[in-house]
PDB file of C-alpha atoms and ligand atoms in Angstrom:
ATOM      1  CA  UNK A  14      60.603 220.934  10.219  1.00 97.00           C
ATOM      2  CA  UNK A  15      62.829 217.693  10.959  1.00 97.00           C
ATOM      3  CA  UNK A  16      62.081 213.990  10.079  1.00 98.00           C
ATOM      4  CA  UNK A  17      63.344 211.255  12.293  1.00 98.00           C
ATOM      5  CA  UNK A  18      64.655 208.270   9.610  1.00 98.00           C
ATOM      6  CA  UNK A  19      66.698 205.610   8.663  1.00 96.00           C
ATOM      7  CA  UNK A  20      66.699 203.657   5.423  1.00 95.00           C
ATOM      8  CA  UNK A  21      63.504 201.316   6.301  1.00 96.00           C
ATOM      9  CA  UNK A  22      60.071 201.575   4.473  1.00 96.00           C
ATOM     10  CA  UNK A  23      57.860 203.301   6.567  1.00 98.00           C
ATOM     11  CA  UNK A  24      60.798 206.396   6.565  1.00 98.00           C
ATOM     12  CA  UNK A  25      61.005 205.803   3.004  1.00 98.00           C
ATOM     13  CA  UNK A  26      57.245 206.592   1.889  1.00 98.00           C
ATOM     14  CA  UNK A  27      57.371 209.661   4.081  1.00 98.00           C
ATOM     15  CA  UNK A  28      60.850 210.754   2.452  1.00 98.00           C
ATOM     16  CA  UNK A  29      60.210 210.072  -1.084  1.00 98.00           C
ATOM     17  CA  UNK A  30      56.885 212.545  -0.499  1.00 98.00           C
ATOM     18  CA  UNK A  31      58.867 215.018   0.702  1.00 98.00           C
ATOM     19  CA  UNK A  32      61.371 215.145  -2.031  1.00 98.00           C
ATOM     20  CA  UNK A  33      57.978 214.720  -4.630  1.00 98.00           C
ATOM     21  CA  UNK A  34      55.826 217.262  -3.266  1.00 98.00           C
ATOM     22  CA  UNK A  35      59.339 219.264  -3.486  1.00 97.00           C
ATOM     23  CA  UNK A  36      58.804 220.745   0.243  1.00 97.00           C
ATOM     24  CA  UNK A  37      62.302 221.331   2.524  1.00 96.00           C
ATOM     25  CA  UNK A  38      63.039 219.557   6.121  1.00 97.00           C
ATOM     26  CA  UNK A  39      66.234 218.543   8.293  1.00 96.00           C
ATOM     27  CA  UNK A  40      66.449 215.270   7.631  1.00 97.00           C
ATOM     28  CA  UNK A  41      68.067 213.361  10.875  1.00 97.00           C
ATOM     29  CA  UNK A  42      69.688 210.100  10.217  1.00 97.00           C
ATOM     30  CA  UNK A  43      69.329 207.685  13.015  1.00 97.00           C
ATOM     31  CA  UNK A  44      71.423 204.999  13.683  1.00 96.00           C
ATOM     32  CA  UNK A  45      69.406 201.988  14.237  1.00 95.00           C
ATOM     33  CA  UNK A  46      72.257 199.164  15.228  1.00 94.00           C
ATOM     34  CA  UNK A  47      74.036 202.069  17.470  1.00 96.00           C
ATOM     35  CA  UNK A  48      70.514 202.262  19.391  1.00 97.00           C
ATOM     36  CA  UNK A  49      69.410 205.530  18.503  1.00 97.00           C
ATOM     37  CA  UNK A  50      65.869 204.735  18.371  1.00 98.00           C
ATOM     38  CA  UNK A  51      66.399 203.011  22.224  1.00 97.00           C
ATOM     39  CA  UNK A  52      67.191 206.513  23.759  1.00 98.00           C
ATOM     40  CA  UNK A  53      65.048 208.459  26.067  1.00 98.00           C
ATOM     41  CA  UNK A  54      65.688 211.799  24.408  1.00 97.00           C
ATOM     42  CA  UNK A  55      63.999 209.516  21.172  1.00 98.00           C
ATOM     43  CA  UNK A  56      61.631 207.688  23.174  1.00 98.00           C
ATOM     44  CA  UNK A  57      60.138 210.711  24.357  1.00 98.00           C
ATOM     45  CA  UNK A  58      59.399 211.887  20.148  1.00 98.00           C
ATOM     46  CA  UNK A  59      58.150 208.141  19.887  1.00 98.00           C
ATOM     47  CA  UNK A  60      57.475 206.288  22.488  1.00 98.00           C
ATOM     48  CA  UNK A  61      57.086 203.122  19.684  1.00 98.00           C
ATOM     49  CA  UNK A  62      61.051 203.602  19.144  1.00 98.00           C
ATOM     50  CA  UNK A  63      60.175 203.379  15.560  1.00 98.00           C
ATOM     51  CA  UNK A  64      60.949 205.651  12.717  1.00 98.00           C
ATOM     52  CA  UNK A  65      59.693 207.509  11.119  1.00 98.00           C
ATOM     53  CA  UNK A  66      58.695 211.254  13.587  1.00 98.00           C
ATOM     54  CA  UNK A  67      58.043 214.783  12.154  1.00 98.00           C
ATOM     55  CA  UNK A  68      58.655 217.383  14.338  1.00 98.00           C
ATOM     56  CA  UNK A  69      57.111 220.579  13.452  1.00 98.00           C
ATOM     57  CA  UNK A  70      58.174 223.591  16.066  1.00 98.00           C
ATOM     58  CA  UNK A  71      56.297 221.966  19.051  1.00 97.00           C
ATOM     59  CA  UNK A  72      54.291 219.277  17.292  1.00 98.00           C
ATOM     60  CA  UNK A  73      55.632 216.196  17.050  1.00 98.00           C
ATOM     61  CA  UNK A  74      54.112 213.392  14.731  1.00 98.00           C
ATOM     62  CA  UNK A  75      54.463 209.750  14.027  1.00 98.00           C
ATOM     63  CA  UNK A  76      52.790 206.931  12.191  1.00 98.00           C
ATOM     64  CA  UNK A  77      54.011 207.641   8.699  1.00 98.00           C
ATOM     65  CA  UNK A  78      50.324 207.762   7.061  1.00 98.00           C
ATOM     66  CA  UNK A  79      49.674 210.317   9.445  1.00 98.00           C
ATOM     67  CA  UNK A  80      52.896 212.357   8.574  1.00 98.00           C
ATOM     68  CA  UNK A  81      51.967 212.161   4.882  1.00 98.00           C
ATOM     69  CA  UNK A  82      48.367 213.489   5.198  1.00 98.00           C
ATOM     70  CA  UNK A  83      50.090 216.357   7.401  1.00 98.00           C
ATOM     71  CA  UNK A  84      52.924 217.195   4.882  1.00 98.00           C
ATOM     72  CA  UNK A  85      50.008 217.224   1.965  1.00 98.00           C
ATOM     73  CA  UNK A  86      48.218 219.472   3.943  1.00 98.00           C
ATOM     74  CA  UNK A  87      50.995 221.931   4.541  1.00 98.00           C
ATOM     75  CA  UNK A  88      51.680 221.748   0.731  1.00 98.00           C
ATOM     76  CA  UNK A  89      48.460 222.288  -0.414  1.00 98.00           C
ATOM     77  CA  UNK A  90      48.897 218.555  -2.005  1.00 98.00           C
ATOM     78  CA  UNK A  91      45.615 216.322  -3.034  1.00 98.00           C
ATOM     79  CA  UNK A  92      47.622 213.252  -2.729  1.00 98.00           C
ATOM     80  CA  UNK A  93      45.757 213.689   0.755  1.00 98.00           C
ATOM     81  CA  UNK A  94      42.336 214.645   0.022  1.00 98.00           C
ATOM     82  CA  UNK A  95      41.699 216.959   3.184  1.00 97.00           C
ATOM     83  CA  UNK A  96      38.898 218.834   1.888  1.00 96.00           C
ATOM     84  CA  UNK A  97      36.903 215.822  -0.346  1.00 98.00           C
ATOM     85  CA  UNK A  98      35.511 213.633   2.409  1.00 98.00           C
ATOM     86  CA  UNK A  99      34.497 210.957  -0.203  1.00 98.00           C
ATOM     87  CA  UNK A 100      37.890 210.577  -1.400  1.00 98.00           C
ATOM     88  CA  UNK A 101      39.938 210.844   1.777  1.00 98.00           C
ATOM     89  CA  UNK A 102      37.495 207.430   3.128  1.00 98.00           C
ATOM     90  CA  UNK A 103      39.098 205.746   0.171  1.00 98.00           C
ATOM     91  CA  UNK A 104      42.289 206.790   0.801  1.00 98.00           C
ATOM     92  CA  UNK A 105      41.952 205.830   4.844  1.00 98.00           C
ATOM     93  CA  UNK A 106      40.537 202.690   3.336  1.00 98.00           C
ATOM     94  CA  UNK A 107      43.624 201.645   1.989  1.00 98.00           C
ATOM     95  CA  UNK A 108      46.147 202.670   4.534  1.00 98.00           C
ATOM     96  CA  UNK A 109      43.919 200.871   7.033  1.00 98.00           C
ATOM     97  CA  UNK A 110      44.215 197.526   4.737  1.00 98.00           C
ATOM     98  CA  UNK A 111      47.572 198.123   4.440  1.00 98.00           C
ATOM     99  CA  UNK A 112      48.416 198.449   7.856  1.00 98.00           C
ATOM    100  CA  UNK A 113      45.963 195.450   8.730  1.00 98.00           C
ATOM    101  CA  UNK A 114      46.741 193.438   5.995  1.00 98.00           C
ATOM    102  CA  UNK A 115      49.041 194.018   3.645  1.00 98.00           C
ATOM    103  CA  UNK A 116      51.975 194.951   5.542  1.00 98.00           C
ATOM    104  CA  UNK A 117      51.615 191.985   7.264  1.00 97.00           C
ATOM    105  CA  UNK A 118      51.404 190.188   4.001  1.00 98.00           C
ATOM    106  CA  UNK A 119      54.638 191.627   2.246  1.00 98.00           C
ATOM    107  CA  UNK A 120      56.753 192.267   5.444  1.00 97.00           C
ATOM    108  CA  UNK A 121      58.114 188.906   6.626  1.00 97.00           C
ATOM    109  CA  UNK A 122      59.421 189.126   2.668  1.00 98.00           C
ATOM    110  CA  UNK A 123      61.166 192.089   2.917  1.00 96.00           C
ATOM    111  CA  UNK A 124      62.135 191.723   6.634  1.00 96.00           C
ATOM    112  CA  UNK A 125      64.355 188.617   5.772  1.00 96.00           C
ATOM    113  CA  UNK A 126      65.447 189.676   2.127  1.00 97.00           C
ATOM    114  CA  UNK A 127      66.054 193.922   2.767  1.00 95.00           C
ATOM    115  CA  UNK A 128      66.356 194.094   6.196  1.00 95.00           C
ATOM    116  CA  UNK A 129      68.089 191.110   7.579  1.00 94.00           C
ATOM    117  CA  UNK A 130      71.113 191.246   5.220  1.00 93.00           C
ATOM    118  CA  UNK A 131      71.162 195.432   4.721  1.00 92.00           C
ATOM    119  CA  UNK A 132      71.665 196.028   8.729  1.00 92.00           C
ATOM    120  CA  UNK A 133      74.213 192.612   9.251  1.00 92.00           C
ATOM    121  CA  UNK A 134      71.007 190.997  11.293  1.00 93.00           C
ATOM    122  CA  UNK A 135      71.669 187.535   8.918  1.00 94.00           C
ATOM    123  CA  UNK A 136      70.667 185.869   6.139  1.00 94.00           C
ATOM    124  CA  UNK A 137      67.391 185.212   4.939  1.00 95.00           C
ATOM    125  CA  UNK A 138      65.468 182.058   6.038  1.00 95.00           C
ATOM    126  CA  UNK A 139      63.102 180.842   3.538  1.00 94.00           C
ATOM    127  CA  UNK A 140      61.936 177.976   5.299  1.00 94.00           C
ATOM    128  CA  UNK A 141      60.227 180.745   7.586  1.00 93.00           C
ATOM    129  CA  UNK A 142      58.834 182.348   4.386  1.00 97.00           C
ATOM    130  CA  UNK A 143      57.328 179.582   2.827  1.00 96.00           C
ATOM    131  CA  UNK A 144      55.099 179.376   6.170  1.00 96.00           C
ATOM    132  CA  UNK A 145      53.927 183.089   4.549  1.00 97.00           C
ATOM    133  CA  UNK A 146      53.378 182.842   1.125  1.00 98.00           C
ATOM    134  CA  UNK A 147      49.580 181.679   1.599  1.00 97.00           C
ATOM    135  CA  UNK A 148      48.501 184.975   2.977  1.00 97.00           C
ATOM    136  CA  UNK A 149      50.718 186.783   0.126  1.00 98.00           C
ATOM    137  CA  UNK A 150      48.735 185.375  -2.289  1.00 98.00           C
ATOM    138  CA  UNK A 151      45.151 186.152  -0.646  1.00 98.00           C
ATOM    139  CA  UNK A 152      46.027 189.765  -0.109  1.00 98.00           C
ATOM    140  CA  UNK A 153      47.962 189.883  -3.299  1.00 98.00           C
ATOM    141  CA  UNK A 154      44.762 188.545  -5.253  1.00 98.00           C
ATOM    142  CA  UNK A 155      42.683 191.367  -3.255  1.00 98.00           C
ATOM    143  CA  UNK A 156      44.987 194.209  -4.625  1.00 98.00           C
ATOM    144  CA  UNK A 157      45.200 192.820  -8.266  1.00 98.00           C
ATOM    145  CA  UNK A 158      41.700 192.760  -8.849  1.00 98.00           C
ATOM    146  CA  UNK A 159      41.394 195.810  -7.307  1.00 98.00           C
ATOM    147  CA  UNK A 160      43.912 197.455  -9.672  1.00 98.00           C
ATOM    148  CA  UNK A 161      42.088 195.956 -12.968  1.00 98.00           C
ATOM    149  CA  UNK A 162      42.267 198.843 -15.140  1.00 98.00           C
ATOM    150  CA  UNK A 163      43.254 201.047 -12.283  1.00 98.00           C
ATOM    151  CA  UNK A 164      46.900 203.133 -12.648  1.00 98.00           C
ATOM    152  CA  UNK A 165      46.656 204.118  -9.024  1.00 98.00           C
ATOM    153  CA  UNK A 166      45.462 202.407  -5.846  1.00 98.00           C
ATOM    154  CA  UNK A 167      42.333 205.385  -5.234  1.00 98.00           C
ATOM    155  CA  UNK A 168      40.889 208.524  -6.325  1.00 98.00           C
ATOM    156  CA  UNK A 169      41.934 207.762 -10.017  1.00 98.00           C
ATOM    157  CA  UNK A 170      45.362 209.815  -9.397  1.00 98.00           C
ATOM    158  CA  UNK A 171      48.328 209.442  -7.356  1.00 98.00           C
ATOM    159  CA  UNK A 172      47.513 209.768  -3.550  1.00 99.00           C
ATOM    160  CA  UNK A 173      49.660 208.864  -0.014  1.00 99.00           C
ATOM    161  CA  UNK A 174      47.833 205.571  -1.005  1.00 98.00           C
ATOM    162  CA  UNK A 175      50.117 203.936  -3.013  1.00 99.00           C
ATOM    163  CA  UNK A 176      53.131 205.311  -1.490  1.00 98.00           C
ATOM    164  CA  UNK A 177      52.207 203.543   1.449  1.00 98.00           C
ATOM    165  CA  UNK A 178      50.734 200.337   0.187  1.00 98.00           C
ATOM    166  CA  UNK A 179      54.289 200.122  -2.231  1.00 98.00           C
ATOM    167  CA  UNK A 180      57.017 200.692   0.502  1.00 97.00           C
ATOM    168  CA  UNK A 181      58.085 197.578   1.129  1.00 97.00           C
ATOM    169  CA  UNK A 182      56.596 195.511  -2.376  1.00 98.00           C
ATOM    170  CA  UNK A 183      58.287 197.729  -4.209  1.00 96.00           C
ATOM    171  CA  UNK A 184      61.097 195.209  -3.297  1.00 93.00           C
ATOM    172  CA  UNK A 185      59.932 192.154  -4.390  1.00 97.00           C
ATOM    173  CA  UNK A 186      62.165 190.751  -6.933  1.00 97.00           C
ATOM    174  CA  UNK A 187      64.883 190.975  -4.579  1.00 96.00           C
ATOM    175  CA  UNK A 188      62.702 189.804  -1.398  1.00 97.00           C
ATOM    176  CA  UNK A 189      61.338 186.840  -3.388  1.00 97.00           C
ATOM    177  CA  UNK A 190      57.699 187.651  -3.405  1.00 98.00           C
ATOM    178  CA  UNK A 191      55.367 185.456  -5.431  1.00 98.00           C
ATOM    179  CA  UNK A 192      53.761 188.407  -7.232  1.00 98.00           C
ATOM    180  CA  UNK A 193      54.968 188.175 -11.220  1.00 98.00           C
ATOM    181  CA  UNK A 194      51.709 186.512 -11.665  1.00 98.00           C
ATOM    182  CA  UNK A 195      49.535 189.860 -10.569  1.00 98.00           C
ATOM    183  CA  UNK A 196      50.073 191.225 -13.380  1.00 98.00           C
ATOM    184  CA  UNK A 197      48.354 194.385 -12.270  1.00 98.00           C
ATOM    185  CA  UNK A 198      50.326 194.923  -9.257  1.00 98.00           C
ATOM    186  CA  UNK A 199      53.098 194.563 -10.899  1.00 98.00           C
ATOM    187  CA  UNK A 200      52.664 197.326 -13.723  1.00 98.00           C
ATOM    188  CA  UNK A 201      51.414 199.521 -10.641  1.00 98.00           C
ATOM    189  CA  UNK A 202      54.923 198.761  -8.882  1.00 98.00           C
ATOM    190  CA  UNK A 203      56.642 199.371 -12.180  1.00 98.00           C
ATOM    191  CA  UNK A 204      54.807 202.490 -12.886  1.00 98.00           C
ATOM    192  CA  UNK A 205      55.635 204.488  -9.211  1.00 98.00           C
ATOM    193  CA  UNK A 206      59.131 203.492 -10.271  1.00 98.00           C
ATOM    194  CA  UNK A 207      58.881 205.928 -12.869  1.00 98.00           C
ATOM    195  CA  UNK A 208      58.397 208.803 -10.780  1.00 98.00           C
ATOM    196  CA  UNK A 209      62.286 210.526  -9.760  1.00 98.00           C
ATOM    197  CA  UNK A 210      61.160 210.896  -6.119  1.00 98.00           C
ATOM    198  CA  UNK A 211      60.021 207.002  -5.416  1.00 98.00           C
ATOM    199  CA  UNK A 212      62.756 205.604  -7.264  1.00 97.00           C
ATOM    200  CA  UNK A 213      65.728 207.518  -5.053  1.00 96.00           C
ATOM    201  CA  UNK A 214      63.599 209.416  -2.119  1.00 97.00           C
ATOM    202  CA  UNK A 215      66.639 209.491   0.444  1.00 96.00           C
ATOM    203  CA  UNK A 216      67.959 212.621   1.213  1.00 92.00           C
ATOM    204  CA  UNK A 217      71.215 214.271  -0.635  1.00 85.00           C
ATOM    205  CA  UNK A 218      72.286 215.837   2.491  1.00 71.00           C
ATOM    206  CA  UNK A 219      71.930 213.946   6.260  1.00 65.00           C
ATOM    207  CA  UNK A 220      72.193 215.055   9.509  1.00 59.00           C
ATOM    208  CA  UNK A 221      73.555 212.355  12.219  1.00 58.00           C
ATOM    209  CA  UNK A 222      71.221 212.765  15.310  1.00 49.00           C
ATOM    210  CA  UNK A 223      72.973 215.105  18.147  1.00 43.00           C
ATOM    211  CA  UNK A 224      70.011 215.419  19.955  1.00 42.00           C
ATOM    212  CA  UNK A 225      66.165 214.723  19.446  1.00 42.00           C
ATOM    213  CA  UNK A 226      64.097 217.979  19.715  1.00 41.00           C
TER     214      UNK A 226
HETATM  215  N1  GSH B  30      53.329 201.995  11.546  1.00 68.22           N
HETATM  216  C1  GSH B  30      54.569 202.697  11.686  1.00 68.22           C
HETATM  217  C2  GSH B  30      55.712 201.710  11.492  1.00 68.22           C
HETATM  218  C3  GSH B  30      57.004 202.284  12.005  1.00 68.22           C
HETATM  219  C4  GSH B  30      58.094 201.234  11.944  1.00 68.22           C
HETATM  220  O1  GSH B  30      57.856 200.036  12.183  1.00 68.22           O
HETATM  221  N2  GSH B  30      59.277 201.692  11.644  1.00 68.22           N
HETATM  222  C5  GSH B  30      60.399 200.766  11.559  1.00 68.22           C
HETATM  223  C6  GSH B  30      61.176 201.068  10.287  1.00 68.22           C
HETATM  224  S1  GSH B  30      60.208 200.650   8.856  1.00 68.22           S
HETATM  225  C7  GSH B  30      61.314 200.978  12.740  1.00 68.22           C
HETATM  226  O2  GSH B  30      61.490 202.084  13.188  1.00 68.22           O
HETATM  227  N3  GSH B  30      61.911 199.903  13.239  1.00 68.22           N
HETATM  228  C8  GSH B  30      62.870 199.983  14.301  1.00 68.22           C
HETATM  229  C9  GSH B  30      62.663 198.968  15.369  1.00 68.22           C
HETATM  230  O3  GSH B  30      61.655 198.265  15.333  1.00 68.22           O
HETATM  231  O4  GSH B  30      63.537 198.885  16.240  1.00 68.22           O
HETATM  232  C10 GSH B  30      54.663 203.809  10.644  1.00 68.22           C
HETATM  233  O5  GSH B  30      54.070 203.645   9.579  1.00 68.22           O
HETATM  234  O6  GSH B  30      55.301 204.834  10.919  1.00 68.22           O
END
């Protein structure tokens, strides 16, 4: 099994679940400023030119959420709930808010603070960020209330959910999110950051990209 990656979030969820659910893969670095991600040999993985793609013998995946509900399966993991429908719709429910909201929310934060300076793209332009801290706060709100006496986004237990739905706020001292006043988001933030594989999820050993297959 390889996984397609570079040090960005949606790699990083699928990564970190890897190294947690203790499983082994090839992990290929790509090269995102050299263009890796603009070739045809990659396009043809991915024809998003994103990262992050699993490619399993002849099956090739992408859309992180979907890796991570494939490597659980292979594991044997609940953190996707493939055999309790009740609990995989809350899962789904999440991702899908993430994806529709949330990232959407939190990204124009970590884009200019995480992304902008760590690939030499520029510095970070808060004017453009004030424009975005509105709709921080609404979804932020959401997920707070949500998390009221909750340690974990769904199911009651650690799930793909909050790997997901954390990728990119786990950042957000350093990408200047307004969120120290959710207090419950932020002792779920602080409390993923207590498990090894979140905390440092890139791989030990890398393997530079010779050809995508
Ligand atoms: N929804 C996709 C997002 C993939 C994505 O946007 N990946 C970013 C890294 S976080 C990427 O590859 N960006 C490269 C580019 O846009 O050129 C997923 O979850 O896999």
């Amino acid at each position: 099994m390889k996984i397609y990656w570079f040090e960005a979030q949606a790699p990083r969820r699928v990564l970190a679940l890897v190294k947690h659910l203790g499983m082994t893969a090839e992990f290929v670095e790509l090269d995102l400023v050299g263009g890796d991600l603009k070739t045809p040999a990659y396009a043809r993985l991915n024809p998003n030119m994103k990262a992050p793609v699993l490619v399993d013998g002849e099956f090739v995946l992408w859309e992180s959420s979907a890796i991570m509900a494939y490597l659980c399966i292979k594991a044997g993991s609940d953190m996707w709930p493939a055999h309790a429908p009740a609990e995989q719709v809350e899962v789904l429910r999440w991702l899908g808010w993430n994806d529709c909201h949330w990232s959407e929310a939190v990204g124009s934060f970590y884009f200019e603070h995480i992304i902008k300076p760590g690939f030499g793209f520029g510095t970070p332009d808060r004017e453009e960020l004030n424009a975005k801290v509105d709709g921080l706060l609404r979804y932020a709100k959401v997920l707070d209330e949500h998390l009221k006496g909750r340690e974990f986004v769904a199911c009651g237990r650690l799930t793909i959910a909050d790997f997901h739905l954390a990728s990119m706020a786990t950042y957000w001292r350093e990408s200047e999110m307004p969120l120290a006043d959710f207090s419950n988001v932020v002792r779920w933030l602080d409390g993923l950051m207590r498990i090894p594989a979140w905390v440092d999820p890139w791989p030990a050993e890398r393997t530079r990209r010779a050809t995508c297959g």
